[in-house]
Coordinates of C-alpha atoms and ligand atoms in Angstrom, one line a residue:
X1 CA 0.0 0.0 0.0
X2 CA 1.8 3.3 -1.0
X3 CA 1.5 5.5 1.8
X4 CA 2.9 9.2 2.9
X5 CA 5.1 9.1 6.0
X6 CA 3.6 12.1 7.5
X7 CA -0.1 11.0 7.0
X8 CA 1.1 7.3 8.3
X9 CA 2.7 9.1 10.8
X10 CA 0.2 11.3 12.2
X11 CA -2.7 7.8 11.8
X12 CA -0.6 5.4 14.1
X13 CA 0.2 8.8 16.6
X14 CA -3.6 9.3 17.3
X15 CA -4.8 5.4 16.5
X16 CA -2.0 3.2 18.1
X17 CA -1.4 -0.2 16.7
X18 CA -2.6 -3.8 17.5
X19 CA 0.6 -6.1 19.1
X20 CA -1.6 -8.8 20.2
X21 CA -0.5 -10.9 17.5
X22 CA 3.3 -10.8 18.1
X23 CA 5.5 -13.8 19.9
X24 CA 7.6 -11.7 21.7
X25 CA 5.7 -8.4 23.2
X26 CA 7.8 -5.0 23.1
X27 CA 8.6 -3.8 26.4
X28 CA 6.5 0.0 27.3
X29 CA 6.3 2.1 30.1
X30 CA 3.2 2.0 32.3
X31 CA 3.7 6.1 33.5
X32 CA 6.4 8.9 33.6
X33 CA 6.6 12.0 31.4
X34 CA 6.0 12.8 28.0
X35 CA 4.1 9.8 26.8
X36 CA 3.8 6.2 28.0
X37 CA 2.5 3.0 26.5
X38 CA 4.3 3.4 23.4
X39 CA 6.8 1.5 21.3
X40 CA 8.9 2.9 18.3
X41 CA 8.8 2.0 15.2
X42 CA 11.0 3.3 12.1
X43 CA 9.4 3.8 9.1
X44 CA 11.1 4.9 5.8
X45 CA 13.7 6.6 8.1
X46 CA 11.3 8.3 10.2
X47 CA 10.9 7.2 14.0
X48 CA 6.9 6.6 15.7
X49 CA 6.2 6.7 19.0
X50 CA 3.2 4.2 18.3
X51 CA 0.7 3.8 21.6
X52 CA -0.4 0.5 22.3
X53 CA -2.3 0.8 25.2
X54 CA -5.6 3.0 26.1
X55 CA -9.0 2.3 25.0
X56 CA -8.6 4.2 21.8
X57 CA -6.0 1.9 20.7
X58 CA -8.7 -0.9 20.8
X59 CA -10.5 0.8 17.8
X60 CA -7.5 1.5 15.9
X61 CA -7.1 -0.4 12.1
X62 CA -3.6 -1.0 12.6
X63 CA -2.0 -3.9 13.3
X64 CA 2.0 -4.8 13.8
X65 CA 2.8 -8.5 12.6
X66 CA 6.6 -10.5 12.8
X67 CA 8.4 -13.0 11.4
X68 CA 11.5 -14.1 12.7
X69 CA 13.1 -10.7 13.6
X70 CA 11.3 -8.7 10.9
X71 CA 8.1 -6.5 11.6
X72 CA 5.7 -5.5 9.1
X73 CA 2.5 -2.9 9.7
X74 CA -1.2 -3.8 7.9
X75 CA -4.2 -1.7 7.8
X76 CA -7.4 -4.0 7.7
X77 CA -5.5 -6.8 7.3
X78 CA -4.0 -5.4 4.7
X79 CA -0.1 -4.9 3.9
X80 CA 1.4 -1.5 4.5
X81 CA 4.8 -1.5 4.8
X82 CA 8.1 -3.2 6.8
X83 CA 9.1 -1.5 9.7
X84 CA 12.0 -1.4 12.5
X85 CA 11.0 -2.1 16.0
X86 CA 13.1 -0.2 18.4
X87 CA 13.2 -1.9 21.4
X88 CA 14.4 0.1 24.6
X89 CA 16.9 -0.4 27.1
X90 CA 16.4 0.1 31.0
X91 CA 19.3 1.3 33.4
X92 CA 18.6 0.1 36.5
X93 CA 20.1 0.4 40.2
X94 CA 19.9 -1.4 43.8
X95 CA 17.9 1.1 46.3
X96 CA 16.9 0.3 50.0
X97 CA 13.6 -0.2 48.2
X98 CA 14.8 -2.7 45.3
X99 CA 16.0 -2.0 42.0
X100 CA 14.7 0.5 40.6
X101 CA 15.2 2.0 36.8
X102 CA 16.7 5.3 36.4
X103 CA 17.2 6.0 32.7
X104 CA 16.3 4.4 29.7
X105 CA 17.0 4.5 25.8
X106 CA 14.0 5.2 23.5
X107 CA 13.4 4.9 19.8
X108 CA 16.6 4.3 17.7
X109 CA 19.6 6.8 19.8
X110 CA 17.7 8.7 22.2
X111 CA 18.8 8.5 26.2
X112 CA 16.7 9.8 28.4
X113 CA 15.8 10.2 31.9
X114 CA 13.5 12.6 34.4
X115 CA 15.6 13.7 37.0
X116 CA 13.1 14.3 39.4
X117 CA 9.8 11.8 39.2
X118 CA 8.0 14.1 41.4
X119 CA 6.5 17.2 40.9
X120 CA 4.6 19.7 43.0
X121 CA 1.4 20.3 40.7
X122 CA 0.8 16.4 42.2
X123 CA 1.5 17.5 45.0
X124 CA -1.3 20.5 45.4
X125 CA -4.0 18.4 43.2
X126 CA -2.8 20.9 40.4
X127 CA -1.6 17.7 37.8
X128 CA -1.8 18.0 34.4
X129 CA -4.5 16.0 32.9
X130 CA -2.2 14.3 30.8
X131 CA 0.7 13.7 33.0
X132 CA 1.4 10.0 34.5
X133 CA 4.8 10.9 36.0
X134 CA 4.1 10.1 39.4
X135 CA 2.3 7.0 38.4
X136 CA 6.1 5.8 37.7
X137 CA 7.2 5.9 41.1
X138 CA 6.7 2.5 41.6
X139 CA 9.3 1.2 39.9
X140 CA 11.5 4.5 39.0
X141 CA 14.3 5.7 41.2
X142 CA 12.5 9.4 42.5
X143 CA 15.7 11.7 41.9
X144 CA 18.1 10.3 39.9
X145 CA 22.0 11.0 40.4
X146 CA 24.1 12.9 37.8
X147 CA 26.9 10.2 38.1
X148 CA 24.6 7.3 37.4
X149 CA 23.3 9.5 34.7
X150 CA 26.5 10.2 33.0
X151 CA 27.6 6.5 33.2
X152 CA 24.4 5.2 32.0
X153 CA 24.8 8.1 29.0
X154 CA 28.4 6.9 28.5
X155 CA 27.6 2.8 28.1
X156 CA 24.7 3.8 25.7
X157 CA 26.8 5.5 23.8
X158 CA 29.5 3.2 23.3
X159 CA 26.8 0.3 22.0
X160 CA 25.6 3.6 19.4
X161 CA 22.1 3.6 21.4
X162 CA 23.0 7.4 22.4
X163 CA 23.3 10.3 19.6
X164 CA 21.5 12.9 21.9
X165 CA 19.9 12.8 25.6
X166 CA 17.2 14.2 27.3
X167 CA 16.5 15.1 30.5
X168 CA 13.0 15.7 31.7
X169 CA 12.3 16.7 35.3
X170 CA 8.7 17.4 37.3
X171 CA 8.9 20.9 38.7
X172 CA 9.9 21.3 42.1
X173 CA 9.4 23.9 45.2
X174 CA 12.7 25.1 44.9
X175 CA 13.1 25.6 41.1
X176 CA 16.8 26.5 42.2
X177 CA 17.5 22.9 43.7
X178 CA 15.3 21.6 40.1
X179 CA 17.9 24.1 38.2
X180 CA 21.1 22.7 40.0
X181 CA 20.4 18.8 40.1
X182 CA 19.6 19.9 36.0
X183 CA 22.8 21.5 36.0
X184 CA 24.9 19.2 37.3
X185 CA 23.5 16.3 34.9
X186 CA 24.1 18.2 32.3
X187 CA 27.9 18.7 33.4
X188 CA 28.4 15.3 34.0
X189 CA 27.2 13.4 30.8
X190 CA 29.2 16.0 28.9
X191 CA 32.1 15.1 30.9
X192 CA 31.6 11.8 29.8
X193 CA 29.9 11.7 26.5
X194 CA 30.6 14.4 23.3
X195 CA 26.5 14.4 22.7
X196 CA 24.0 17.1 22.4
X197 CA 21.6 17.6 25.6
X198 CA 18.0 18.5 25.5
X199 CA 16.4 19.9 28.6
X200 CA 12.6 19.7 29.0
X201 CA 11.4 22.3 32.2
X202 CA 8.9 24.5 33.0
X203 CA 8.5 28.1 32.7
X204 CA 10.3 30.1 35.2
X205 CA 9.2 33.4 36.9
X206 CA 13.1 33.9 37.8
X207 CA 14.1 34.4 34.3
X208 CA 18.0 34.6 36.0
X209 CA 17.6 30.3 36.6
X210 CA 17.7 30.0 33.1
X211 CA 20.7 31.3 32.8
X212 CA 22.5 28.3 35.5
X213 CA 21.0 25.7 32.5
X214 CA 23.4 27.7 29.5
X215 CA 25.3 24.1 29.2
X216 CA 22.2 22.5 27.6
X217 CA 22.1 22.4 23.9
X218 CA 18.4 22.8 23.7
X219 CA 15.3 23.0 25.6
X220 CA 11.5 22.7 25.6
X221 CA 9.3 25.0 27.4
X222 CA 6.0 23.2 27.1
X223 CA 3.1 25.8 27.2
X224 CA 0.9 22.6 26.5
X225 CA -1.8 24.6 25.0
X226 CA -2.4 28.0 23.5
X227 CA -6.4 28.8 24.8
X228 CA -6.1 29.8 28.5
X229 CA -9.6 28.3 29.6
X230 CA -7.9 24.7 28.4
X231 CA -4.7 25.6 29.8
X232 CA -6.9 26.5 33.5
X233 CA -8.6 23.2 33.0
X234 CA -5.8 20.6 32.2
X235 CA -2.9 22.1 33.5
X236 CA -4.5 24.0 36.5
X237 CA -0.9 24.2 38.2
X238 CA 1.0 25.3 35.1
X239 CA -1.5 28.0 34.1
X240 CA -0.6 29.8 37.5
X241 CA 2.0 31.3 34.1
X242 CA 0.5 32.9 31.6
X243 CA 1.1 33.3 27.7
X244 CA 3.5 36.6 27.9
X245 CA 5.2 35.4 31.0
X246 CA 6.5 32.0 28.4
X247 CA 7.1 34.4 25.6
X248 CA 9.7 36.1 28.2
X249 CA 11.0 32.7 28.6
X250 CA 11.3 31.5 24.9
X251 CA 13.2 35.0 24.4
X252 CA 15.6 34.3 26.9
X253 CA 16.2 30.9 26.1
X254 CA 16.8 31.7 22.5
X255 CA 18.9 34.4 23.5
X256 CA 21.1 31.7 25.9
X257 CA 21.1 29.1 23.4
X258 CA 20.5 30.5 20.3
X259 CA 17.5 30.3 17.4
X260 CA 16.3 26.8 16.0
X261 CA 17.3 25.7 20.2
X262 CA 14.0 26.4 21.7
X263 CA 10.9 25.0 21.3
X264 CA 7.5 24.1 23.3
X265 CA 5.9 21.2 23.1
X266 CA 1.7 21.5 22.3
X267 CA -0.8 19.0 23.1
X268 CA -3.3 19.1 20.1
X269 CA -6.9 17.4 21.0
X270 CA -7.9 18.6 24.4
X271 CA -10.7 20.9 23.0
X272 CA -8.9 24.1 21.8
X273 CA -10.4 26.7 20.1
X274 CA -8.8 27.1 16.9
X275 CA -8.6 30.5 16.2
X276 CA -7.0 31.4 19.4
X277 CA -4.3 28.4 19.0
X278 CA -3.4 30.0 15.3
X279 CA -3.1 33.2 16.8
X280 CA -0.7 31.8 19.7
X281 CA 1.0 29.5 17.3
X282 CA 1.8 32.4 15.3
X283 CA 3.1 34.6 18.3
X284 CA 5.1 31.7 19.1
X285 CA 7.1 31.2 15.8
X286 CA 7.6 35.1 15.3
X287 CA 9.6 34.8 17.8
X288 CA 11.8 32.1 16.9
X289 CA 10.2 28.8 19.0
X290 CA 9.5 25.8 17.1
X291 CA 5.9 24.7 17.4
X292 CA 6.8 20.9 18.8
X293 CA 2.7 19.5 18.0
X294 CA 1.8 16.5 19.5
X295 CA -2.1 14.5 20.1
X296 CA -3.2 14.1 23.0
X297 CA -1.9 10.7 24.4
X298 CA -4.7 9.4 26.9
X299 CA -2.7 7.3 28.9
X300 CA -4.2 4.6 31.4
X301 CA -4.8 5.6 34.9
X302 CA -4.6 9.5 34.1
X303 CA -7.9 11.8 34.4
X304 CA -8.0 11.7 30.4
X305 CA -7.5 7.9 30.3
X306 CA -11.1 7.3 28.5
X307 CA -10.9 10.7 26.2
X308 CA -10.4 10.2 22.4
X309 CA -7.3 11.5 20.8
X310 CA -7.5 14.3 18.0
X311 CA -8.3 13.1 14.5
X312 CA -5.2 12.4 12.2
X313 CA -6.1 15.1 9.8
X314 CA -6.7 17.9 12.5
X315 CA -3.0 17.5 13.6
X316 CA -2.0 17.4 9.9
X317 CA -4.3 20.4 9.5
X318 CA -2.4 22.6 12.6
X319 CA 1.1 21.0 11.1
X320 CA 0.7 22.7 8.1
X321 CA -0.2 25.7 9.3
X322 CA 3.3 25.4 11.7
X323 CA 5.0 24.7 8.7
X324 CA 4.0 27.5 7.0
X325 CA 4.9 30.1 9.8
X326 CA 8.2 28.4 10.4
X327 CA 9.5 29.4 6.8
X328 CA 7.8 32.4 6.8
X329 CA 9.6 33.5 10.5
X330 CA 12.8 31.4 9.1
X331 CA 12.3 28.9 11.8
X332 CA 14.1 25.8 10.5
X333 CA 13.8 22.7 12.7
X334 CA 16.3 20.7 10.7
X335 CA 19.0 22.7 12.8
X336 CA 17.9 21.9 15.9
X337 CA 20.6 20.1 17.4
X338 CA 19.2 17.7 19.8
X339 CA 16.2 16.2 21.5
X340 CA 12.5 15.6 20.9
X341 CA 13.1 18.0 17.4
X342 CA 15.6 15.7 16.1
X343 CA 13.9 12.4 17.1
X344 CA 10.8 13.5 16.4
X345 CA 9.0 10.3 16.9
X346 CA 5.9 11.7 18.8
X347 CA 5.0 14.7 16.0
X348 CA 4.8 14.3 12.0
X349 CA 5.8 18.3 12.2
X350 CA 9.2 17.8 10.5
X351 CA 7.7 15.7 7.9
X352 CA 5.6 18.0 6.9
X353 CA 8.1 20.7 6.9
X354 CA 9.8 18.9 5.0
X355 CA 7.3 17.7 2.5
Ligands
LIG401 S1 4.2 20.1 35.1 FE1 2.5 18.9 34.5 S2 3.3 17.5 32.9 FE2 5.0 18.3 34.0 S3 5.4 16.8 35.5 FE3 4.1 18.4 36.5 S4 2.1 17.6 36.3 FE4 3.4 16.5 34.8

């Protein structure tokens, strides 16, 4: 079946694929940030961060078949195409409470870890919607140490599992002590490993704490959503910032680390209005941050567990229109050097920029 990578993309990001049918099950996570219950797939070069769990996935056409060590996708029982199945790889440590896993390797190269598994929106009753970090804590280490880090960054790398790394964190009381354990990471792995480092953090009110995070190589700001009632209702700790307070951040980010560094991650499918999201889109690129659109991922055991995600061709739709402003602002996310940008497997953006 002759297909187009971002429209296959953006169908297996909102539908998730069948894995019933395979021997051997791909490993996922069950919680943590960014998205869970996925495995990655490579398809025609591109990398998919394809859910598998979640209701939704139990309507979804796709299905992921093997032989031997090869994986092919159908649609309807019918043939797509072959894919590569990326399968992860856990570091794990002895803690008083058991061993625990404290960093992992996603998709084809990408290391990654949250530094702290905790965050204080949980804490208040203020958690995103979306978010299953804490849910993690059961078998994650809670704040992770920059030496383990580094060493885990280091092995990773030798084996060629580790072109870039991210660290993600949940925001603390102190953003200082979130800013130095960040810090400190980032020192380390580049003590050990020449590789770029992507930091993922929220907005600060203290612009000056941005400036203690200048060793990154890049970093997302995730305003989430551009339509403030959504933004009060799913991320009711986050919106305590509002829109100008991130474009003060964004500046000074891309002032510390520089244009095509900076972008925000936003969660397409929680019931934004859309011409207030083209309007903030807009705002956003003219200023040099690249639009980083994602669906909605209801994962299991979160308050948006049973909602549907978007429609493939709405986050087409709001792709294109990305695109567009990105090479009308001379936004360019081919140069970003490192990070959810460059793997890209959770967002069909870059394919259609680059269509
Ligand atoms: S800020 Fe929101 S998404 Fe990030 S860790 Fe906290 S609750 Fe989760």
């Amino acid at each position: 079946m002759k297909h187009d990578i971002a429209e296959l993309k953006a169908e297996l990001l909102c539908r998730g694929v069948h894995i019933d049918k395979l021997a051997h099950k791909p490993e996922f996570r069950r919680g943590g940030t960014g998205r869970a219950g996925e495995i990655y797939l490579e398809i025609d070069g591109a990398y998919v961060n394809v859910p598998v769990t979640g209701k939704f996935v139990e309507k979804s056409p796709y299905s992921l078949l093997s032989e031997d060590d090869s994986y092919s996708l159908f649609k309807d029982g019918e043939f797509v195409c072959d894919v590569i199945l990326h399968h992860p790889i856990h570091y794990e440590k002895k803690t008083p409470h058991g061993v625990k896993k404290f960093a992992r390797v996603h998709s084809a190269s990408c290391f990654g870890t949250t530094i702290f598994h905790s965050c204080i929106h949980w804490r208040r009753g203020k958690a995103c919607k979306f978010c299953g970090l804490e849910l993690a804590l059961e078998y994650a280490v809670p704040q992770k140490d920059p030496e383990d880090i580094a060493e885990a960054a280091a092995k990773a790398y030798q084996i060629g599992r580790a072109s870039h790394a991210i660290l993600t964190t949940g925001t603390q009381a102190s953003r200082l002590k979130e800013v130095e354990l960040m810090a400190r990471t980032i020192k380390a792995i580049k003590k050990r490993v020449d590789i770029p480092v992507h930091i993922v953090i929220e907005a600060f009110e203290d612009m000056s704490l941005l400036e203690k995070l200048s060793d990154a190589d890049t970093i997302d700001i995730n305003i989430e959503t551009f339509d403030p009632k959504v933004f009060q209702e799913v991320c009711p700790g986050k919106a305590d910032l509002n829109f100008e307070m991130y474009m003060k951040n964004w500046k000074r980010a891309i002032e510390i680390l520089g244009r095509n560094q900076v972008s925000s991650w936003i969660v397409v499918g929680l019931g934004e209005d859309w011409d207030i999201t083209i309007k903030g889109l807009e705002k956003m690129v003219s200023i040099g941050v690249i639009p980083y659109l994602v669906p909605l991922r209801p994962s299991p055991n979160t308050p948006l567990a049973d909602v549907s995600p978007p429609e493939p061709k709405y986050l087409l739709g709001l792709c294109k229109v990305a695109s567009d402003l990105m090479r009308k602002y001379n936004v360019n996310p081919n140069t970003n050097l490192g990070g959810c940008t460059v793997c890209s497997a959770s967002s069909p953006l870059k394919e259609v920029y680059n269509q």
